[in-house]
Amino acid sequence: MTDRMIPYTHWAYFPDEASARACTSDLADYVTRVQPSAADDGQWLLLAGRDVPIGRMVERHEEVEAIVIRHGGDYDGGESTWLDGEPVADPMLTFQPDLD
């Protein structure tokens, strides 16, 4: 089992914004973003990211999936983002739109 850490983002969909935001309370050690689904289907997307030891990814998937289901969401898996052969934080989590 490897202890190398990489940034990893979980994706989940919720029927409404309130349930997506409630789920973030159980993901306090994650960076989270809640936004309307890009599919414009009335659902809300929750992204939850943090650095994870590669050897514990399966355990983290199961943990986050259980939290999402408990809050009425659909867990859609997770992924790491790579740039030039190195894992990087998911731009969906780190991008801050210019609202001015």
XYZ file of C-alpha atoms in Angstrom:
100
model
C 0.000 0.000 0.000
C 1.387 3.381 -0.917
C 1.181 6.444 1.294
C 1.761 8.879 -1.599
C -0.834 11.636 -1.369
C -2.697 12.988 -4.375
C -5.571 15.481 -4.682
C -8.825 13.636 -5.323
C -12.350 14.928 -6.011
C -15.650 13.136 -5.370
C -18.788 13.988 -7.367
C -22.378 13.693 -6.116
C -25.770 14.895 -7.309
C -28.663 16.009 -5.120
C -32.304 16.812 -5.860
C -32.008 20.259 -4.263
C -29.459 22.762 -3.031
C -30.408 22.360 0.641
C -29.594 18.636 0.754
C -26.299 19.188 -1.086
C -25.302 21.892 1.388
C -26.366 19.737 4.353
C -24.061 16.993 3.094
C -21.076 19.339 3.266
C -21.410 19.396 7.062
C -20.326 15.738 7.122
C -17.435 16.489 4.759
C -15.757 19.119 6.925
C -12.236 17.914 6.093
C -12.888 18.360 2.357
C -12.898 21.430 0.146
C -16.471 21.514 -1.157
C -18.373 23.339 -3.876
C -22.128 23.211 -4.490
C -23.524 24.404 -7.806
C -26.391 23.696 -10.184
C -25.823 20.662 -12.392
C -24.397 21.524 -15.822
C -27.111 19.313 -17.333
C -29.684 21.958 -16.326
C -31.864 19.162 -14.938
C -32.760 20.740 -11.606
C -30.154 18.742 -9.708
C -27.294 20.159 -7.668
C -23.696 19.034 -7.968
C -21.528 18.646 -4.881
C -17.774 18.409 -5.414
C -15.689 17.326 -2.420
C -11.904 17.217 -2.707
C -8.910 16.592 -0.512
C -5.509 14.956 -0.593
C -5.823 11.191 -0.210
C -3.216 8.461 0.220
C -3.342 6.346 -2.941
C -3.589 3.201 -0.847
C -6.784 4.420 0.862
C -8.798 5.502 -2.191
C -11.252 2.597 -2.026
C -11.878 3.274 1.657
C -12.452 6.982 0.930
C -14.869 6.172 -1.908
C -16.942 4.007 0.401
C -16.879 6.620 3.161
C -17.963 9.504 0.920
C -20.567 7.379 -0.882
C -22.187 6.458 2.457
C -22.292 10.128 3.509
C -23.836 11.187 0.185
C -26.489 8.447 0.312
C -27.331 9.343 3.926
C -28.109 12.883 2.704
C -30.288 11.701 -0.198
C -27.735 12.159 -2.986
C -26.402 9.997 -5.787
C -22.663 9.317 -5.598
C -21.047 9.575 -9.033
C -17.518 8.461 -8.146
C -14.326 10.405 -8.002
C -11.236 11.309 -9.928
C -7.821 12.836 -9.754
C -6.787 15.547 -12.186
C -3.355 15.369 -13.814
C -1.300 18.078 -15.507
C 2.072 17.377 -17.103
C 2.173 13.951 -15.456
C 1.534 15.229 -11.920
C -1.672 15.183 -9.879
C -3.138 18.650 -9.290
C -6.141 19.997 -7.393
C -9.322 19.821 -9.449
C -9.849 23.175 -11.226
C -13.589 22.842 -10.503
C -12.729 23.197 -6.806
C -10.020 25.821 -7.028
C -11.514 28.158 -9.666
C -12.973 31.305 -8.141
C -15.125 33.175 -10.664
C -14.676 36.917 -10.941
C -18.050 38.182 -9.729
C -17.241 41.872 -10.155
